[in-house]
Coordinates of C-alpha atoms and ligand atoms in Angstrom, one line a residue:
X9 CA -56.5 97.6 -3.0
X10 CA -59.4 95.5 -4.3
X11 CA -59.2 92.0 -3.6
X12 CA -61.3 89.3 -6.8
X13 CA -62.1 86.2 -5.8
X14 CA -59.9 83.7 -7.3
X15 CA -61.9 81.9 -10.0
X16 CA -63.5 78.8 -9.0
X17 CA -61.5 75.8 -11.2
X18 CA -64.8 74.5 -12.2
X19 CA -67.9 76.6 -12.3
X20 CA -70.2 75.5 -9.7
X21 CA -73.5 75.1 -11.8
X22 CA -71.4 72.6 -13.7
X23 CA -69.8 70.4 -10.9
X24 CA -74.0 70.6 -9.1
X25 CA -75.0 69.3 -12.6
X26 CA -72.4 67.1 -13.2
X27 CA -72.3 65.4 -10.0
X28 CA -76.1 65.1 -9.3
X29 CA -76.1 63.6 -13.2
X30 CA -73.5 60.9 -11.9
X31 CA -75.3 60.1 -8.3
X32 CA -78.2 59.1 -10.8
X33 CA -76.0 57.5 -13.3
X34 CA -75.0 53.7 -13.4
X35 CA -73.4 52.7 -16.8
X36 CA -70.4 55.2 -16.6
X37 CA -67.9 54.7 -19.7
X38 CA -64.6 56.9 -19.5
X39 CA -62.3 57.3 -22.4
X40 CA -58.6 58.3 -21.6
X41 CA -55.8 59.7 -23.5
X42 CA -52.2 61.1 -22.8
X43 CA -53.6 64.3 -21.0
X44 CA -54.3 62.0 -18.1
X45 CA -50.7 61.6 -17.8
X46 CA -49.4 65.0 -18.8
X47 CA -49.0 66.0 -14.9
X48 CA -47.2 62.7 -14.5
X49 CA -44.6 64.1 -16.4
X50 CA -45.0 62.6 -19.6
X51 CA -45.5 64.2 -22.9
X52 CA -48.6 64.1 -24.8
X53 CA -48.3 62.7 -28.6
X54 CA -49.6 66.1 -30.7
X55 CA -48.2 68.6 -27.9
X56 CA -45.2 70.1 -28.2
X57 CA -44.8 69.3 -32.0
X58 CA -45.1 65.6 -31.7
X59 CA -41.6 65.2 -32.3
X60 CA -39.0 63.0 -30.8
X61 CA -35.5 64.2 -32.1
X62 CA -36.1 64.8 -35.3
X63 CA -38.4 62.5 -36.1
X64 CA -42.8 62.3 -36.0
X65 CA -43.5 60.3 -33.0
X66 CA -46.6 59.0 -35.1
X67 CA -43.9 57.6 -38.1
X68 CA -42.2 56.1 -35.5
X69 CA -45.2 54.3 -34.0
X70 CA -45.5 52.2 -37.3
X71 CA -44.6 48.7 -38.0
X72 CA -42.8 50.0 -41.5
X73 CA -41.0 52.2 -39.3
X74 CA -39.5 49.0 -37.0
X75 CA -39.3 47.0 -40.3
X76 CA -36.7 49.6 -41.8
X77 CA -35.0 50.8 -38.4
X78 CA -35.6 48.5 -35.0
X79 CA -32.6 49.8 -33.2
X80 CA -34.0 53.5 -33.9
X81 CA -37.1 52.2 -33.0
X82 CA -36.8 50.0 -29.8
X83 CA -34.6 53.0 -28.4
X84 CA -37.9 55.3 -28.9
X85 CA -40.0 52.8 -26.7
X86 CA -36.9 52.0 -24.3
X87 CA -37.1 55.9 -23.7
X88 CA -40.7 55.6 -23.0
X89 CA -40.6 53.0 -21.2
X90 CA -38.0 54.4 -18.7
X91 CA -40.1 57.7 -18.4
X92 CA -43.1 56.3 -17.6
X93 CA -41.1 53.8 -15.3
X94 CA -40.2 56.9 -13.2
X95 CA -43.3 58.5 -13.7
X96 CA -46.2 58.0 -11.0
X97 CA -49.5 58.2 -11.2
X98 CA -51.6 61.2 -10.2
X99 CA -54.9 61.9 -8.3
X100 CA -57.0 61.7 -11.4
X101 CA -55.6 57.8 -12.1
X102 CA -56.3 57.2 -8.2
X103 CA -59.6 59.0 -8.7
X104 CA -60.6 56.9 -11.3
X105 CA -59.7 53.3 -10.3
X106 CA -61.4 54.2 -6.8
X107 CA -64.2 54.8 -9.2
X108 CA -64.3 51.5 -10.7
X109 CA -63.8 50.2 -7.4
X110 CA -67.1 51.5 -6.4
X111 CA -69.5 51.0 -9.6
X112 CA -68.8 47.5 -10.9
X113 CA -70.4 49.2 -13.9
X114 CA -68.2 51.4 -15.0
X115 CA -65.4 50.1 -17.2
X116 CA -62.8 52.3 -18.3
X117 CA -61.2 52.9 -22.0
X118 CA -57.3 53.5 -22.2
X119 CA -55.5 55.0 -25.4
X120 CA -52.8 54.9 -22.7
X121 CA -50.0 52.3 -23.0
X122 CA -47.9 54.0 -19.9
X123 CA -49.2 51.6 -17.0
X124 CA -50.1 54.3 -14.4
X125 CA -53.8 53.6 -14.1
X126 CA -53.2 49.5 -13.5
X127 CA -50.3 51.1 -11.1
X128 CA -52.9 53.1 -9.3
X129 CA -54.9 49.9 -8.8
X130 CA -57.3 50.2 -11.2
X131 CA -59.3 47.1 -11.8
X132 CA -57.9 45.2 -14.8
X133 CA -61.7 44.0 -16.0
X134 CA -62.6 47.2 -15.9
X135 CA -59.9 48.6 -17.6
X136 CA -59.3 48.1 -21.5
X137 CA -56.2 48.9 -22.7
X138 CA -57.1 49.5 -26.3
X139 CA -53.3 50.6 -27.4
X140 CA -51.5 47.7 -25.5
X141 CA -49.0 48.6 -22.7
X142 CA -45.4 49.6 -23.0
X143 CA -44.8 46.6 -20.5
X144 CA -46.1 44.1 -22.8
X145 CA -43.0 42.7 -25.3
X146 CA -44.1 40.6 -28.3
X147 CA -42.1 38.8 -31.4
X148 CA -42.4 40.3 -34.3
X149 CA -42.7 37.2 -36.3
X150 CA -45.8 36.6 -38.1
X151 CA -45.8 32.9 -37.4
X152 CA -44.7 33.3 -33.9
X153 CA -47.2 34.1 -30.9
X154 CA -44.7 35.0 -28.1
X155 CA -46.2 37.5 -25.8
X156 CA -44.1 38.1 -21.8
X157 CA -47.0 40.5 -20.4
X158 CA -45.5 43.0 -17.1
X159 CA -42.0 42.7 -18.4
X160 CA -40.4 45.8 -16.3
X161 CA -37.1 45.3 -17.3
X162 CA -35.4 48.5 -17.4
X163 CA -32.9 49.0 -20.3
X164 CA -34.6 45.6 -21.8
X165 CA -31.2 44.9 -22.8
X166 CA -28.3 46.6 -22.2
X167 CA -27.5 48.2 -25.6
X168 CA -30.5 50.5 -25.1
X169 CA -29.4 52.0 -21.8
X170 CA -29.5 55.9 -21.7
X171 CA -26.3 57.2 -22.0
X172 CA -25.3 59.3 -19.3
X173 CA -23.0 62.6 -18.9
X174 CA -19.8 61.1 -17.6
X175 CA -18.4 64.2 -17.7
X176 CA -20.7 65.9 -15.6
X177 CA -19.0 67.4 -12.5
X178 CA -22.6 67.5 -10.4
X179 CA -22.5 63.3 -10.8
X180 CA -19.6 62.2 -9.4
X181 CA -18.8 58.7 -8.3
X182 CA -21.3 56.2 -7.1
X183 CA -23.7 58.8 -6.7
X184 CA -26.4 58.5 -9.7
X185 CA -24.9 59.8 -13.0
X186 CA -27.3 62.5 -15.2
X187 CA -28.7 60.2 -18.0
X188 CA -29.1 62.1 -21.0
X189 CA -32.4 62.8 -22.5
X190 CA -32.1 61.2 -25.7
X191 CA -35.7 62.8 -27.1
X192 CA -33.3 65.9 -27.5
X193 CA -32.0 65.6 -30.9
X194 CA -29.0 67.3 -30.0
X195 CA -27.9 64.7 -27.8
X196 CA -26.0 61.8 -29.8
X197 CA -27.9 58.3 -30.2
X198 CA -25.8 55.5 -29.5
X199 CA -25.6 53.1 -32.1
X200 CA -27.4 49.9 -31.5
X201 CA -26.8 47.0 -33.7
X202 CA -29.0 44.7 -34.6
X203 CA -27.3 41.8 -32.8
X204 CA -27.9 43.6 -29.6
X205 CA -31.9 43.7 -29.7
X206 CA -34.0 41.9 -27.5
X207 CA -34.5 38.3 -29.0
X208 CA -37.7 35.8 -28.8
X209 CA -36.9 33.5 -26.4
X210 CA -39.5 30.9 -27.9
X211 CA -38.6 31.0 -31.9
X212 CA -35.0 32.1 -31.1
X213 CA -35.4 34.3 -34.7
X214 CA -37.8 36.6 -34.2
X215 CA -37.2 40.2 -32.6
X216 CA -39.1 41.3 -29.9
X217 CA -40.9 44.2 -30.3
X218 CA -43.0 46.5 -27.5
X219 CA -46.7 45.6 -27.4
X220 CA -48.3 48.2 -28.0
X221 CA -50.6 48.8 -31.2
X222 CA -48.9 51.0 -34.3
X223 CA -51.0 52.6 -36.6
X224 CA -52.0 50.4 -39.3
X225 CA -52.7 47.1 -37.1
X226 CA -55.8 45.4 -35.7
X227 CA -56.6 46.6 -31.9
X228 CA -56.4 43.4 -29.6
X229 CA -59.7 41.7 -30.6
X230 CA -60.0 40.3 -26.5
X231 CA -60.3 44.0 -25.5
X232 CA -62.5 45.3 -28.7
X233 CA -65.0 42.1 -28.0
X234 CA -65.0 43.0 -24.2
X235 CA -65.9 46.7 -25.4
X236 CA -68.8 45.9 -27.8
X237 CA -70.3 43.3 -25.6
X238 CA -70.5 46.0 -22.6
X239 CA -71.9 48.8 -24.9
X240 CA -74.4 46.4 -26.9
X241 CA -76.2 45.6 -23.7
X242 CA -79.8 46.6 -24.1
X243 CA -79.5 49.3 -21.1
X244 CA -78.2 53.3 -21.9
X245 CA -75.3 54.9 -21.0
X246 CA -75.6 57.2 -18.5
X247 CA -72.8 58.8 -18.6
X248 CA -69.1 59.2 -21.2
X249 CA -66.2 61.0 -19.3
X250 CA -63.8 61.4 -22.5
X251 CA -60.4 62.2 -20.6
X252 CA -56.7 64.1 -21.7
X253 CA -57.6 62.7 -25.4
X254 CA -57.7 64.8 -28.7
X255 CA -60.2 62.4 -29.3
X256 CA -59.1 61.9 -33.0
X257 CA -57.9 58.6 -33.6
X258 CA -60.6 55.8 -34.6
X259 CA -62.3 53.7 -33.2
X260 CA -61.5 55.4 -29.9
X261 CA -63.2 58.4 -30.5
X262 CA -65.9 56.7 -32.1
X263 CA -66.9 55.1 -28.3
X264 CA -68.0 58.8 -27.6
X265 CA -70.9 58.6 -30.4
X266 CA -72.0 54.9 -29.6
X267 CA -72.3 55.8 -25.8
X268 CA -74.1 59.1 -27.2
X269 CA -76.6 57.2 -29.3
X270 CA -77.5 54.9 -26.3
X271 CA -78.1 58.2 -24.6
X272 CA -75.0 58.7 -23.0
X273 CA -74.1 62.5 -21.6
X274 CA -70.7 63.6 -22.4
X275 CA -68.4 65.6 -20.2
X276 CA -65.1 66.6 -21.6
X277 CA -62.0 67.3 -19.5
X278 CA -59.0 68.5 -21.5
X279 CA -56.8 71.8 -21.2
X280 CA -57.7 73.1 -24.8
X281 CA -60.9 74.5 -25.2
X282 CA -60.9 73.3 -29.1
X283 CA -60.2 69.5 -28.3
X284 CA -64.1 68.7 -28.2
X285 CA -64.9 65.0 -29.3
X286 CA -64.9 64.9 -33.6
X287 CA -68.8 65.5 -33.4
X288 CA -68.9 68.3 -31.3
X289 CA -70.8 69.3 -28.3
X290 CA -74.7 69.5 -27.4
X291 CA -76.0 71.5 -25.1
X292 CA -76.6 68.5 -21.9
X293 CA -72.7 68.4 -22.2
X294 CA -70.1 69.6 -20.0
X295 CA -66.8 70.6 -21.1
X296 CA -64.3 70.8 -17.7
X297 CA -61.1 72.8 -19.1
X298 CA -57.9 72.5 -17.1
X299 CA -55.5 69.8 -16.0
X300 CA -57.2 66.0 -15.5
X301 CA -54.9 65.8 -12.3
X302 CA -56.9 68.4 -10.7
X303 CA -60.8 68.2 -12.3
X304 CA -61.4 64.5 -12.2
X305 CA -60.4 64.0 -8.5
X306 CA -62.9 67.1 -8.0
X307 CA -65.2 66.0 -10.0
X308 CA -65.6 62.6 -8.8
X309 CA -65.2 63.5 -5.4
X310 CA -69.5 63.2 -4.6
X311 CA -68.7 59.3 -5.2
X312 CA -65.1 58.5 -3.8
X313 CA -64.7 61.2 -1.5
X314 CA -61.4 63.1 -1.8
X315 CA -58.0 61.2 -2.6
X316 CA -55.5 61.5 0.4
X317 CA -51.8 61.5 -0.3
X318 CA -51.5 58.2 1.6
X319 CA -54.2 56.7 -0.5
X320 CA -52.0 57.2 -3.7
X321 CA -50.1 54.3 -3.6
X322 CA -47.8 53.3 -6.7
X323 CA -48.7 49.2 -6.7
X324 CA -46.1 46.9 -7.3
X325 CA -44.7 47.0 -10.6
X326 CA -44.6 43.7 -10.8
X327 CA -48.2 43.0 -10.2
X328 CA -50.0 45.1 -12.1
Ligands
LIG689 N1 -55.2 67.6 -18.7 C1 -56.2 67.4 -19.6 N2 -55.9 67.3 -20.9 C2 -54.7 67.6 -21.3 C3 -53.6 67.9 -20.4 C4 -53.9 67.9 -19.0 N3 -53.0 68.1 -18.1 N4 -52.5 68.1 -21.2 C5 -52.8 67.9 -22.4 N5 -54.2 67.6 -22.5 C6 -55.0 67.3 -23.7 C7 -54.5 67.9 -25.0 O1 -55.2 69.2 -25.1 C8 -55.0 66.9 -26.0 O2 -56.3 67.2 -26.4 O3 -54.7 65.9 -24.0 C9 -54.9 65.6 -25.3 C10 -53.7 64.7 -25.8 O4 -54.0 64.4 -27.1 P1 -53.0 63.5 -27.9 O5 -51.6 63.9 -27.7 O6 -53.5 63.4 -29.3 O7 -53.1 62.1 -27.2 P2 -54.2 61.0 -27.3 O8 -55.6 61.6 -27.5 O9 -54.0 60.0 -26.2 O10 -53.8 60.2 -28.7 C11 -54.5 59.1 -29.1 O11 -53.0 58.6 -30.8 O12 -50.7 58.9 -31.2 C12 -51.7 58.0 -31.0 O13 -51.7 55.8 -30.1 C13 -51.5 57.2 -29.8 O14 -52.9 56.6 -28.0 C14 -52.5 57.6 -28.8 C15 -53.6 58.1 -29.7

């Protein structure tokens, strides 16, 4: 029987070029999107149909959408919120905040709004949460500017608890009970009135909503200013790692073409081969395909050295 050598996950040529490319490189720039947290467990927006239930996950992410329905939507983002609360993060979040730990120049774009890179310890000034957090609640009151940051709260109230399978003969007693996944349209939504939504505590009228960013608002300015003043600075980029992101929704993806036109090299890591940034690839790039979890820790490895089990440790919710 003839034995093949398993393939290497990254071509070597690549990981020499890459890593020799970031030895020289100081002004590193990474942009990170749901693929990051994919081997966490938790599902990417365009994957698997980008439904939840029955509805768009994208329609639900809109401040029309909480307008007509909260209780719909605030049990969307308590479902979220309780997945990435039992999520943890994986090598490539440890990878990258030990990263930023070592080059105070590298700062670190997030479309992410699941906490797991500020739970890994990545450095908060170096890391821009562009979408908000999942953690952050805010009212929804024009006039009213109530914002509780690292609220971990799970249910936020208890109307939007998971229901769970009583019935189940697996779950018995005090022993935990199977919460029901909810995402699964087949599984009945409680019904949540509006009485029973989480309240601003300042205004006493408004509702809180989650604080993250829904399509059709501003991006927090703080983070977009911090963002501009780091890539206006008259020295290049060396170097744009664009992460687990289709790379499709502005001005996120645009990052990758202003680090390019201050002569940034891009290197791609995402499990489909046709996810390359909207204007394509030149030929000093790298595209790394396969699962963030595994390439980035590999990848960085030259610089950090390799992440240990007992080096990934969840932080404190309650700090981060
Ligand atoms: N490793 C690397 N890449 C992966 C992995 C993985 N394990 N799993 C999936 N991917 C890739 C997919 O191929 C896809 O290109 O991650 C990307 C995920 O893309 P999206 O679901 O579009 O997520 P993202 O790019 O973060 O979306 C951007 O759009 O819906 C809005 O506000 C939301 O922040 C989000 C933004």
């Amino acid at each position: 029987m003839a034995f093949t050598a398993a393939r290497p996950l990254i071509p070597p040529q690549d990981l020499k070029s890459f890593q020799e490319h970031l030895a020289r490189s100081k002004r590193v720039l990474a942009l990170l999107g749901a693929g990051l947290s994919a081997s966490s467990g938790l599902p990417t927006f365009r994957g698997a149909g980008g439904l939840w239930r029955t509805h768009d996950a994208m329609q639900l992410a809109t401040p029309e959408a909480f307008n007509r329905d909260p209780g719909l939507v605030w049990q969307f983002y308590s479902y979220r919120r309780h997945m990435a609360l039992n999520a943890k993060p994986n090598p490539a979040h440890y990878a990258l905040a030990e990263l930023a730990k070592k080059n105070p120049e590298f700062i670190t774009i997030s479309q992410n709004v699941d906490g797991l890179s500020p739970r890994a310890g990545h450095p908060a000034n170096q890391l821009k949460l562009l979408h908000g957090s999942l953690f952050d609640v805010k009212c929804s009151e024009f006039f009213c500017n109530y914002l509780e940051t690292n609220n971990y709260t799970d249910p936020i109230v208890p109307a939007l608890a998971l229901p769970t399978d009583e019935s189940d003969p697996t779950t018995n007693e005090a022993i935990k009970v199977r919460e029901l996944d909810i995402s699964d349209e087949n599984v009945d939504l409680p019904e949540v009135s509006l009485r029973d939504l989480p309240r601003c505590p300042q205004c006493q009228r408004g509702l809180l909503r989650p604080g993250v960013v829904w399509f059709g608002e501003w991006l927090p300015r703080d983070v977009q200013r911090d963002i501009d003043r780091w890539t206006a600075q008259p020295e290049n980029i060396d170097l744009i790692m664009v992460i687990g992101t289709s790379a499709k929704v502005y001005p996120a993806a645009g990052y990758v073409d202003s680090a390019r036109n201050k002569g940034a090299r891009v290197a791609v890591v995402n499990t489909d081969k046709n996810d390359a940034p909207q204007g394509g690839m030149y030929t000093n790039d790298w595209f790394f395909e396969g699962d963030a979890a595994v390439i980035v820790p590999e990848l960085l490895k030259s610089e950090i050295g390799e992440i240990k089990p007992e080096d990934m440790r969840d932080g404190e919710r309650t700090s981060v």
